[in-house]
Coordinates of C-alpha atoms in Angstrom, one line a residue:
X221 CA -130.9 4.0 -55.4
X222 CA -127.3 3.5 -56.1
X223 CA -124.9 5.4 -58.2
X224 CA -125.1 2.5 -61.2
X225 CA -128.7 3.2 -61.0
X226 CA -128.3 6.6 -61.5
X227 CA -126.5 6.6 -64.7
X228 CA -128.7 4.0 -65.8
X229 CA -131.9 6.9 -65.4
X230 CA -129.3 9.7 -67.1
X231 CA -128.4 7.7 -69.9
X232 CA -132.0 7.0 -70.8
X233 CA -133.3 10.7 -70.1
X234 CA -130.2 12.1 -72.2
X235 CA -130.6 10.0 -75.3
X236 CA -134.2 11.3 -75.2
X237 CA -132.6 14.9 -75.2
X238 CA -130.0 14.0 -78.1
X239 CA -132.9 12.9 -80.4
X240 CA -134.9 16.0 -79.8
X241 CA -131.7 18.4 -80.7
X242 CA -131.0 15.9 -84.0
X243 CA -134.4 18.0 -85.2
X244 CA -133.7 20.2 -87.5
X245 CA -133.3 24.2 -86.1
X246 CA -132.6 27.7 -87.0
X247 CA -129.3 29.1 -87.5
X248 CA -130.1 31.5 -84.5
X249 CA -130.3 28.7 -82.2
X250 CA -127.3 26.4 -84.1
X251 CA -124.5 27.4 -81.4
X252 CA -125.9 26.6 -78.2
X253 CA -127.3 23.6 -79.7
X254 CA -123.9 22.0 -81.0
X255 CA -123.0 23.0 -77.3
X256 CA -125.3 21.6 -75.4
X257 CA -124.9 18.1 -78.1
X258 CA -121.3 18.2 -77.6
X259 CA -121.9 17.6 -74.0
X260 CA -124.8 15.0 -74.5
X261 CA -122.1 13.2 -76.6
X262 CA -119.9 13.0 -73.3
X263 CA -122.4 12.0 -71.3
X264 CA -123.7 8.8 -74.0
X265 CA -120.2 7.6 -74.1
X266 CA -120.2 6.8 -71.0
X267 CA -123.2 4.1 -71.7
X268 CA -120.7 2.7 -73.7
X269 CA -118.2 2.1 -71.1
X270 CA -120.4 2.2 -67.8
X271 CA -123.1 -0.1 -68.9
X272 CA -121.5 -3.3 -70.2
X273 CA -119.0 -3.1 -67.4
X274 CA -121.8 -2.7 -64.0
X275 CA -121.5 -6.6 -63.6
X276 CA -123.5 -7.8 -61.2
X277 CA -121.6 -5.8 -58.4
X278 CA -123.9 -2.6 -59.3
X279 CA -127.1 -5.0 -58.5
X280 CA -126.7 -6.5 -55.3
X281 CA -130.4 -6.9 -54.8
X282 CA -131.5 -3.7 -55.8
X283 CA -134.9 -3.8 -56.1
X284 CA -135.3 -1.7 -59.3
X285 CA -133.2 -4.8 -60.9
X286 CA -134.7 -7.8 -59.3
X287 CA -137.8 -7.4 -60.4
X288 CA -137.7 -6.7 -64.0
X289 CA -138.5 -10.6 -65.2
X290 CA -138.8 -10.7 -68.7
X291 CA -139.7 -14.1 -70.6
X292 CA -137.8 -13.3 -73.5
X293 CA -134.3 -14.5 -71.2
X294 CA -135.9 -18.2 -71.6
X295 CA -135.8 -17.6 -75.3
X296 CA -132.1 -16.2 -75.3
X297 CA -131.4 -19.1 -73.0
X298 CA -132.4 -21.8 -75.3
X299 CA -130.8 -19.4 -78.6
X300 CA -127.1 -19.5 -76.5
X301 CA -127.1 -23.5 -76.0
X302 CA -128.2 -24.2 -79.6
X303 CA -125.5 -26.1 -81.4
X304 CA -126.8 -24.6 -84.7
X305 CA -127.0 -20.7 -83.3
X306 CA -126.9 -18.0 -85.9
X307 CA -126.4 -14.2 -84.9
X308 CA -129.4 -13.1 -83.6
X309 CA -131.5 -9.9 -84.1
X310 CA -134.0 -8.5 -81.7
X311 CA -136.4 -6.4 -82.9
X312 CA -139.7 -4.3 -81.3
X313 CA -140.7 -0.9 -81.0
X314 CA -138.5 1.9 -79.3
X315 CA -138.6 1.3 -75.4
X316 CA -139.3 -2.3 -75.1
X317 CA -136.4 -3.2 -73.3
X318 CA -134.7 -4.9 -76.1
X319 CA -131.3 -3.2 -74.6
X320 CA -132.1 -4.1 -70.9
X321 CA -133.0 -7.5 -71.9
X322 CA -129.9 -8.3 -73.6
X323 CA -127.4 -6.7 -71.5
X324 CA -129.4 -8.7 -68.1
X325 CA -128.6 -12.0 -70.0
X326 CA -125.2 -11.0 -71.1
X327 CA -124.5 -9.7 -67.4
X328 CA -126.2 -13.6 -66.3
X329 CA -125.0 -16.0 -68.9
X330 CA -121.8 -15.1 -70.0
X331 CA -117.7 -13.5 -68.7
X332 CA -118.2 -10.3 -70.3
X333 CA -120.2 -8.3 -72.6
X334 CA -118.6 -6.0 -75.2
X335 CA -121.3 -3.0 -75.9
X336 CA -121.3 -1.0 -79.2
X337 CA -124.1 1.4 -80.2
X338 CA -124.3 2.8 -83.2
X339 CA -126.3 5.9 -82.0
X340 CA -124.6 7.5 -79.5
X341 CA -121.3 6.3 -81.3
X342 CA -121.4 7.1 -85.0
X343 CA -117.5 6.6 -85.8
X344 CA -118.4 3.3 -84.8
X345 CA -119.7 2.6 -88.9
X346 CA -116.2 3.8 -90.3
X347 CA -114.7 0.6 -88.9
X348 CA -117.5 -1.3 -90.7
X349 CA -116.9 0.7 -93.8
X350 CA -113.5 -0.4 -94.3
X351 CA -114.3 -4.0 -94.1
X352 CA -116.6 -6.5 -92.3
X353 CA -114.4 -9.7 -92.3
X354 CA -115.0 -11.2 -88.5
X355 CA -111.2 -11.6 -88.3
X356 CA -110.5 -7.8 -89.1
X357 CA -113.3 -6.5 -86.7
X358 CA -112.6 -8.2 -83.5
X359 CA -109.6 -6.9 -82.6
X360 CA -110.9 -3.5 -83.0
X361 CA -113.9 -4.3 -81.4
X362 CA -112.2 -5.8 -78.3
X363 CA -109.9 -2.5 -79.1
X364 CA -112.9 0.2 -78.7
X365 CA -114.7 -1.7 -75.9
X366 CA -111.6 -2.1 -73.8
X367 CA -112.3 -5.8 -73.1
X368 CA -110.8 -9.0 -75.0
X369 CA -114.0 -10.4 -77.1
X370 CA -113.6 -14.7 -76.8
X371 CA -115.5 -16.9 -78.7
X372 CA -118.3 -18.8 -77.0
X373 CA -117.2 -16.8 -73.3
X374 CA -118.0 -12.9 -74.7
X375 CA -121.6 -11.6 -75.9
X376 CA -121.3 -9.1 -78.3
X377 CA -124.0 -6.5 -78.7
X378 CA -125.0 -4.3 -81.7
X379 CA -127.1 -1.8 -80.2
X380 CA -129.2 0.6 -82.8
X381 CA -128.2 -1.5 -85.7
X382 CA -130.2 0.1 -88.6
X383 CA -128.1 2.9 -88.0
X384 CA -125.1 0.9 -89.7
X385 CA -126.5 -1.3 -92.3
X386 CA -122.3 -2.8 -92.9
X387 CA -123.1 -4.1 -89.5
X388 CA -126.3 -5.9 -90.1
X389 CA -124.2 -7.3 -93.6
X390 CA -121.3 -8.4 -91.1
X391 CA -123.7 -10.4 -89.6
X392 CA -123.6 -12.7 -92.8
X393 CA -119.8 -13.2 -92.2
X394 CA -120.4 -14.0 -88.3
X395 CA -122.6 -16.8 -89.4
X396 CA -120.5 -18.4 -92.3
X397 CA -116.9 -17.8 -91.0
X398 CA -116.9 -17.3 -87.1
X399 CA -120.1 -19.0 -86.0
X400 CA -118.3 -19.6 -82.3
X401 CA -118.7 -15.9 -81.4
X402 CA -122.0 -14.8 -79.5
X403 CA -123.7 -11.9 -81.4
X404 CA -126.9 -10.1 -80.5
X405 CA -128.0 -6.7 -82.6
X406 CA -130.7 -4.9 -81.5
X407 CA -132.9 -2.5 -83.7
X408 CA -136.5 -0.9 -84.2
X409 CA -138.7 -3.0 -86.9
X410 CA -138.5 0.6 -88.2
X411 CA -134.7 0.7 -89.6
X412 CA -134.4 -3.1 -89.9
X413 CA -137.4 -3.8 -91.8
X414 CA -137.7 -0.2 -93.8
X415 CA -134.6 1.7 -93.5
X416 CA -132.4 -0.7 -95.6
X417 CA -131.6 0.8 -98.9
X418 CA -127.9 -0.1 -99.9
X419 CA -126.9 -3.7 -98.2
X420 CA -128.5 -7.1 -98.7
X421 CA -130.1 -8.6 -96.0
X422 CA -128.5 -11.1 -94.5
X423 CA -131.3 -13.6 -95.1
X424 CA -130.8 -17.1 -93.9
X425 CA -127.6 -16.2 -92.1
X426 CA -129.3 -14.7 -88.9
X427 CA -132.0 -15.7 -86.1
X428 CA -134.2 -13.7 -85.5
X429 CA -137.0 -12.5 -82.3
X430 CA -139.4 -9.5 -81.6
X431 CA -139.6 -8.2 -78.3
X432 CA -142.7 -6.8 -77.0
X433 CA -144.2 -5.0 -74.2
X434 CA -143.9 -6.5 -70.8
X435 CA -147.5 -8.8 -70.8
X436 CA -149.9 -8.7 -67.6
X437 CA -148.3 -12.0 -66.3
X438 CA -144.5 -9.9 -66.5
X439 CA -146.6 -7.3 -64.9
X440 CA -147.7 -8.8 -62.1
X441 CA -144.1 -10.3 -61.4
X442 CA -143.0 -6.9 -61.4
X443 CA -145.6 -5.8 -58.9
X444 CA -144.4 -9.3 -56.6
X445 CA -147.8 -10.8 -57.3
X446 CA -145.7 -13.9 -58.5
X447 CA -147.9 -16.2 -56.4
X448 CA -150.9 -15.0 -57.5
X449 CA -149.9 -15.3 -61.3
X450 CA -149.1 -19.0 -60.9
X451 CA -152.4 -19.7 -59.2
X452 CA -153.9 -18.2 -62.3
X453 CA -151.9 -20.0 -64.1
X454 CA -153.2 -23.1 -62.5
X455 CA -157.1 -22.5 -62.4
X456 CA -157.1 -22.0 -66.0
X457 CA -155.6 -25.0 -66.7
X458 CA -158.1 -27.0 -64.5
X459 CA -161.0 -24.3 -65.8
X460 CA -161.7 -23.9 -61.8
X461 CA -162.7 -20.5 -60.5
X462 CA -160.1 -18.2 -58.4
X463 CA -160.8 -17.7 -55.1
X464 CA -163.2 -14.8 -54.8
X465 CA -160.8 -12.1 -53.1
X466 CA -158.0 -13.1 -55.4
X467 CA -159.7 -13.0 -58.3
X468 CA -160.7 -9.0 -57.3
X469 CA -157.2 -8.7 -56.6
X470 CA -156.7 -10.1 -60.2
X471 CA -158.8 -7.7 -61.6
X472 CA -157.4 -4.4 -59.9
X473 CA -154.0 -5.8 -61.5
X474 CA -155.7 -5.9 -65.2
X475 CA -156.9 -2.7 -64.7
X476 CA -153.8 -1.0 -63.2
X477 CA -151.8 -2.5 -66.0
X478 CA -154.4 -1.0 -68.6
X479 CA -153.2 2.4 -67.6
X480 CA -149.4 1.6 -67.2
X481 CA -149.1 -0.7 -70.4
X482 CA -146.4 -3.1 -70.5
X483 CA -143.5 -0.4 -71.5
X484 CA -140.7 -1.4 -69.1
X485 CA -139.6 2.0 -68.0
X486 CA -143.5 2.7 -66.6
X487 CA -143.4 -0.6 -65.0
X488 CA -140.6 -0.1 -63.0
X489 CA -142.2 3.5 -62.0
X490 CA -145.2 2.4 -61.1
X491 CA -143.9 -0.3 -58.8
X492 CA -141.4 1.8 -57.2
X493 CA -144.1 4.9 -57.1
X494 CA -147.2 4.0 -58.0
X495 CA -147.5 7.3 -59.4
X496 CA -150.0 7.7 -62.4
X497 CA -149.0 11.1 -63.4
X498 CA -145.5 10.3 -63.2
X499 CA -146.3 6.9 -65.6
X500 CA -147.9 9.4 -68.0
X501 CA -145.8 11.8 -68.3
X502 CA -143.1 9.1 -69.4
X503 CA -145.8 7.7 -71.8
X504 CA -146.3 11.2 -73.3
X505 CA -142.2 10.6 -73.6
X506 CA -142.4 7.6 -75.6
X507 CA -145.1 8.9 -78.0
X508 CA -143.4 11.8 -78.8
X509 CA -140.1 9.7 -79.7
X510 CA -142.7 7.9 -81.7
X511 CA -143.4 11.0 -83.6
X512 CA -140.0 11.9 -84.1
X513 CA -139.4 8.9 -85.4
X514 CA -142.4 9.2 -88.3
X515 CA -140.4 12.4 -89.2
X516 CA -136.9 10.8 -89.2
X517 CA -137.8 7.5 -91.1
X518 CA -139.8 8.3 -93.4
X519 CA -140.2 10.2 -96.7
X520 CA -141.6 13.7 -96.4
X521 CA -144.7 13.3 -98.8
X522 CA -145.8 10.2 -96.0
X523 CA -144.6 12.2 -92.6
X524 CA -147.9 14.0 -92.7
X525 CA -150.5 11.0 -94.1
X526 CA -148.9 8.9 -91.0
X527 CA -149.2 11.0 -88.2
X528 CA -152.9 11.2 -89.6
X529 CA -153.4 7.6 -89.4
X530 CA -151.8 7.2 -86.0
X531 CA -154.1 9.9 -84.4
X532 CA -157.2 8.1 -86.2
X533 CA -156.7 4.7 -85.0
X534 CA -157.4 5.2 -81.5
X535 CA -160.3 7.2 -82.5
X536 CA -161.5 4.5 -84.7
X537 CA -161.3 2.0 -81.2
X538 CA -164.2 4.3 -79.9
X539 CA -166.7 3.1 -82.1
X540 CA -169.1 0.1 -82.3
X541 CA -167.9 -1.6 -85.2
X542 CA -163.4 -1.6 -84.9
X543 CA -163.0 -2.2 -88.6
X544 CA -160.8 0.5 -89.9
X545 CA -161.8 2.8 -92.0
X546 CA -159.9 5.2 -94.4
X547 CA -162.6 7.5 -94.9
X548 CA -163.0 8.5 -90.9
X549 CA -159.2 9.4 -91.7
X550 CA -160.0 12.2 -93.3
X551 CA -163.1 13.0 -95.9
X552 CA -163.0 11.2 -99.0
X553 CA -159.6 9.0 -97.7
X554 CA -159.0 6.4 -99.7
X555 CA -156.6 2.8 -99.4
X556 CA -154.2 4.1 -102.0
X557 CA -153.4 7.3 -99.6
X558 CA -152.9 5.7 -96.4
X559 CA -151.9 2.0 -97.5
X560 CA -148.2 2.9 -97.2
X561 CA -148.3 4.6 -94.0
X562 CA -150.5 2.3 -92.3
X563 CA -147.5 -0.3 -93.4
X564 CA -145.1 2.1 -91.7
X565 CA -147.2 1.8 -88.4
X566 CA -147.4 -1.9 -88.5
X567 CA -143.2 -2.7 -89.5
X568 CA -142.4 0.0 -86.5
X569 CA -144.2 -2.3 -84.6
X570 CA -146.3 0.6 -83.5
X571 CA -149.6 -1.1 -84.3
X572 CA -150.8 -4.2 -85.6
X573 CA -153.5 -5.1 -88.4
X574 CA -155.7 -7.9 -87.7
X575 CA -157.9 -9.0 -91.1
X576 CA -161.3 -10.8 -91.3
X577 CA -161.0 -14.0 -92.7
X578 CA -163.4 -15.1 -95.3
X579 CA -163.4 -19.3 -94.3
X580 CA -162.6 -21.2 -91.3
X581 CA -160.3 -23.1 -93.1
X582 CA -156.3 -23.8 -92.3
X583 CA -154.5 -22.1 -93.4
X584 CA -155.9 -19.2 -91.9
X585 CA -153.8 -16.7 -93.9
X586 CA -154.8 -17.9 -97.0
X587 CA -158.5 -16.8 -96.3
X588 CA -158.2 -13.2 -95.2
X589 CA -159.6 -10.3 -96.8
X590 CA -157.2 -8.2 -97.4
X591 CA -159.9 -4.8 -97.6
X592 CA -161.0 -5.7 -94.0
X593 CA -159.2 -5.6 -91.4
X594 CA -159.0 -3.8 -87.3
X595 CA -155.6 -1.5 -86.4
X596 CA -154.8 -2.1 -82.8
X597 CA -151.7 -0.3 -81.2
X598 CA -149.0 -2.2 -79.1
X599 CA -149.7 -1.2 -75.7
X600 CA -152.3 -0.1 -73.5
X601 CA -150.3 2.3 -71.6
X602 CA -149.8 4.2 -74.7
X603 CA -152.9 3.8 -75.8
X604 CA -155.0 5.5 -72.7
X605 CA -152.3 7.8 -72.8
X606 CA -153.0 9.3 -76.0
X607 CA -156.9 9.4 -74.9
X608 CA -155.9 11.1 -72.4
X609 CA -157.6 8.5 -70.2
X610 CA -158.0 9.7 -66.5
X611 CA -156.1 6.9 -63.9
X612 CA -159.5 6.4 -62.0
X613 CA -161.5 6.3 -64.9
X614 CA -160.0 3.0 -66.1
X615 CA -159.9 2.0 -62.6
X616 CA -163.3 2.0 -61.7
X617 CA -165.0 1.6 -65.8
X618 CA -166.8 4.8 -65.4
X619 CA -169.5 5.5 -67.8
X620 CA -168.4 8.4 -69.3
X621 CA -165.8 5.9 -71.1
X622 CA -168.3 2.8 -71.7
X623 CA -167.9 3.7 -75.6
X624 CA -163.9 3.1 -75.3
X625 CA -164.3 -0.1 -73.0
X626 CA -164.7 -2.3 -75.8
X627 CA -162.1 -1.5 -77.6
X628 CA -159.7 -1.2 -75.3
X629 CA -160.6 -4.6 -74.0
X630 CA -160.2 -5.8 -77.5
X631 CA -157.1 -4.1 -78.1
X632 CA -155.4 -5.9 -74.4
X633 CA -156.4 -9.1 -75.5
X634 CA -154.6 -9.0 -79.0
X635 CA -151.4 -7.2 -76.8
X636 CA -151.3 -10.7 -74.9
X637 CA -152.0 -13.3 -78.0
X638 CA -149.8 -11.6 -80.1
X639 CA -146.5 -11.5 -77.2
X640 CA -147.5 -15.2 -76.8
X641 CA -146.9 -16.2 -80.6
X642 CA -150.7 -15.8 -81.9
X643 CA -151.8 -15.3 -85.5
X644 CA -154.9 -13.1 -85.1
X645 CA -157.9 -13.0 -87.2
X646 CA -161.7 -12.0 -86.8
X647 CA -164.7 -13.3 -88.4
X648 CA -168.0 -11.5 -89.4
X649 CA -171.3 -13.8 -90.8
X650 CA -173.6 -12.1 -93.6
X651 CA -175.7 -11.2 -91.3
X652 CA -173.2 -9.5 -88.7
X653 CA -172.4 -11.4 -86.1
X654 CA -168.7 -11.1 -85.3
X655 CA -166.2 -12.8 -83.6
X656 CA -163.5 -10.6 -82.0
X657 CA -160.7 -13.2 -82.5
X658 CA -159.6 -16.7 -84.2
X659 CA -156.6 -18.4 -83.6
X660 CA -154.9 -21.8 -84.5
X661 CA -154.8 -23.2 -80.9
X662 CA -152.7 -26.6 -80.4
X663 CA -153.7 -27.2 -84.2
X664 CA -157.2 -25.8 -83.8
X665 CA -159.0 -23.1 -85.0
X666 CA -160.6 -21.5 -81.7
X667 CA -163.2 -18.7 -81.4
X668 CA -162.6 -15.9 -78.9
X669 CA -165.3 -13.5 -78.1
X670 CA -164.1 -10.3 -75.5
X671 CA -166.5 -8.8 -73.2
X672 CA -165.1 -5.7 -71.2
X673 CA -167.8 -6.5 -68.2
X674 CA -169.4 -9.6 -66.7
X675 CA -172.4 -9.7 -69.0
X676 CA -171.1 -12.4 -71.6
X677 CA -174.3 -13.3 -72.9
X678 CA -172.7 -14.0 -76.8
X679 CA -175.4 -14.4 -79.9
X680 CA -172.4 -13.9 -82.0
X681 CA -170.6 -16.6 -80.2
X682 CA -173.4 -19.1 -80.6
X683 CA -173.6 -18.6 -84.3
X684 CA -170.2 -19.1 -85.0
X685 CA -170.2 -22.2 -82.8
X686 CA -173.5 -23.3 -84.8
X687 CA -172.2 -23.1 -87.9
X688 CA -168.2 -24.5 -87.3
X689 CA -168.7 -26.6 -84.2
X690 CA -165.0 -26.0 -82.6
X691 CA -164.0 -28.4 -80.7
X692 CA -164.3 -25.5 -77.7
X693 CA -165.0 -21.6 -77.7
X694 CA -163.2 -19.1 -75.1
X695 CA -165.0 -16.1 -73.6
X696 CA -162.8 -13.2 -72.1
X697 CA -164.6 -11.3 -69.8
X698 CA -164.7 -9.9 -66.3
X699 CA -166.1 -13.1 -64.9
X700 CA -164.0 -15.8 -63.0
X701 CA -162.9 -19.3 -64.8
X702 CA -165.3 -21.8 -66.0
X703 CA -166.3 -24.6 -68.2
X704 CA -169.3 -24.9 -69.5
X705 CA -171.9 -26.2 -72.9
X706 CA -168.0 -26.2 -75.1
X707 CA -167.5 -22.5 -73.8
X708 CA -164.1 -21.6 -71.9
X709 CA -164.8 -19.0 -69.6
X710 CA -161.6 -16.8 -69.3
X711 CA -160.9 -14.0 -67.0
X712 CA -159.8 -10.7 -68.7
X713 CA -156.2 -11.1 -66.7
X714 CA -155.7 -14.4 -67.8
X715 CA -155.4 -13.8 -71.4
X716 CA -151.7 -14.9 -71.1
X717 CA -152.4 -17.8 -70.2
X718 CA -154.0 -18.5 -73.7

């Protein structure tokens, strides 16, 4: 590991540190925390000046860089050589690599990249207090990152926007009066979507792109299995199986990235280390930011009611029936109590709702039930992490876990249709048969059913298929790829393919 590398590691594990010492404390215990910020504050700055700089000098085929693929540099791709590009803002959850993402394509696609964030630099928002005019903010901004900024050659980088809502406003100006220079800002659905309380948005004036968690196909590139995700790529197509000894390889993968999750930090540990307890304790990491962040975004009367919710949700994956339920929240919970911190969950990009829908009709959204509906959480890492999920027990299905399979199955496959784009809804007849998932496929409305084993025998499935005749069904489950009486048969690692 080289000495870019390095920082790269401090950085991260320090701005971990300065959030936890932003809590509130005791006067007893004031002093040596202002120290000990004081010198976190040294130490951040140097992101500032270290990390836009690095070049590609400080990657010269290090592994730990190389193998971090993400698709969303396609979409940034296609975003830079658009003649009608606005500034763009990319949102996800905390540690989704929306910073590594951007700073890769500035290091690949452009001279230089000028770096501001507006966490670990809060004087940074004076200079957008005193006005946001593009022509009075670039020669300060070339001034405080110590690089000229050049239209169309420069990629400038808002990093930790919500922090500075004048900034997200300036964006408006970018757009209408100095459309030539390159502007990314980055920022939680949290602050972008909740925190803004004083600025207008700067709606229509911007582009704008979640980032999710790395999906199984990123996964396997970072493991080097790019080969094998391509030839997966290619029997689905052709609904011919996988060779038998890849397809087991196949499903070790699935199952390996089930207990990693797609967070981009445990990716690159686990193929450098293949450590699980390592992976988890940088999970247990994340959700902890996760609960600092319920206590730093949110009003006190809701901090309480959404850490309640959180905890319930993965509960509520554990049973038969996913629907959620408010009143296995806590006795005698109601919508009106938890409605507003369930939002909270979903804009963080923490979780996700997905609601029945009453009709097969299009448009789908118009035929929801807006009563009904499943909570899944964005990533499976995270998720067997806060079940304290055993490595082996997810790597060999044990029974002791055979009322969680389902649901965590469930849960992976919305992960993947919702990173490629997908809508999801579910569907439930009078008389109870359910189908996990429908989605508007290539301008059809296509069942899915998910089955966490190789037993896909599917009453449900035939029902559904009885009464709507889709032009075709898929079937997710552990068995290899088919075709067969309108049924896709899909392998559980494949769902990216979808």
């Amino acid at each position: 590991m080289n000495i870019c590398n390095t920082i790269v590691i401090v950085i991260g594990i320090t701005k971990y540190c300065f959030r936890l010492l932003q809590e509130p404390h005791t006067a007893a215990s004031a002093r040596p925390k202002t120290k000990f910020l004081m010198s976190l504050t040294i130490v951040l700055s140097m992101e500032e000046i270290l990390l836009p700089t690095m070049g590609s000098s400080c990657f010269p085929g290090d592994k730990e860089h190389s193998f971090m693929y993400r698709k969303i540099i396609g979409y940034l791709e296609a975003w830079k050589d658009n003649a009608h590009r606005k500034p763009l803002i990319l949102q996800g959850a905390r540690q989704v690599g929306k910073t590594y993402s951007i700073l890769e394509f500035g290091r690949t696609h452009y001279e230089n990249v000028a770096y501001f964030n507006f966490e670990t630099n809060p004087r940074l928002s004076e200079t957008f207090e005193e006005n946001i005019s593009p022509d009075y903010l670039i020669p300060i901004l070339s001034h405080i990152a110590g690089q000229t900024i050049v239209r169309e050659k420069t990629l400038v980088v808002f990093d930790e926007v919500q922090l500075c809502e004048r900034a997200l406003t300036s964006l408006k100006y970018f757009c209408e009066n100095a459309p030539d220079y390159h502007i990314i800002a980055a920022g939680s659905l949290l602050g972008v979507a909740v925190n803004r309380t004083k600025f207008s948005f700067p709606v229509g004036k911007v582009d704008m792109k979640t980032l999710y968690p790395m999906d199984l196909e990123e996964f396997m590139y970072a493991m080097g299995e790019e080969a094998l995700a391509g030839q997966i790529r290619k029997c689905f197509a052709a609904d011919t199986p996988l060779p038998a000894a890849l397809h087991g390889a196949a499903m070790q993968l699935y199952r390996q990235y089930l207990i990693v999750g797609g967070m981009p930090e445990c990716v690159m540990q686990f193929a450098g280390t293949k450590d699980y307890i390592l992976i988890r304790h940088t999970q247990d990491t994340i959700l902890a930011s996760y609960l600092n962040d319920m206590s730093k975004y949110n009003s006190l009367n809701e901090i309480k009611k959404t850490r309640l919710a959180y905890d319930n949700i993965t509960v509520q994956l554990s049973r038969k029936n996913t629907r959620f339920q408010y009143k296995l929240i806590k006795k005698g919970g109601r919508a009106s109590e938890f409605e507003n911190a369930i939002e909270w969950l979903c804009l963080s990009g923490i979780v996700s709702q997905v609601y029945k829908v009453e009709q097969i009709k299009k448009p789908l959204e118009n035929y929801r039930d807006i009563d009904a509906f499943k909570i899944y959480v964005s990533d499976l890492g995270l998720l067997c992490a806060k079940k304290d999920l055993a490595a082996n027990d997810v790597l060999y299905m044990v029974e002791e876990i055979n009322d969680f399979k389902g649901g965590m199955a469930e849960n992976y496959v919305n992960v993947q249709l919702g990173i490629n784009g997908y809508n999801t809804y579910y569907w439930e007849s009078e008389r109870g048969a359910e189908i996990d998932f429908i989605i508007q496929r290539e301008g059809k409305l296509i069942p899915i059913e998910v089955k966490s084993a190789d037993n896909t025998r599917a009453k449900s499935l035939k029902v559904y298929m009885e009464t709507y005749k889709p032009e075709y069904a898929i079937k997710l489950s552990a068995r290899n790829f088919g075709f067969e009486n309108g049924k896709k048969t899909v392998p559980l690692y494949a769902a990216f393919c979808i």
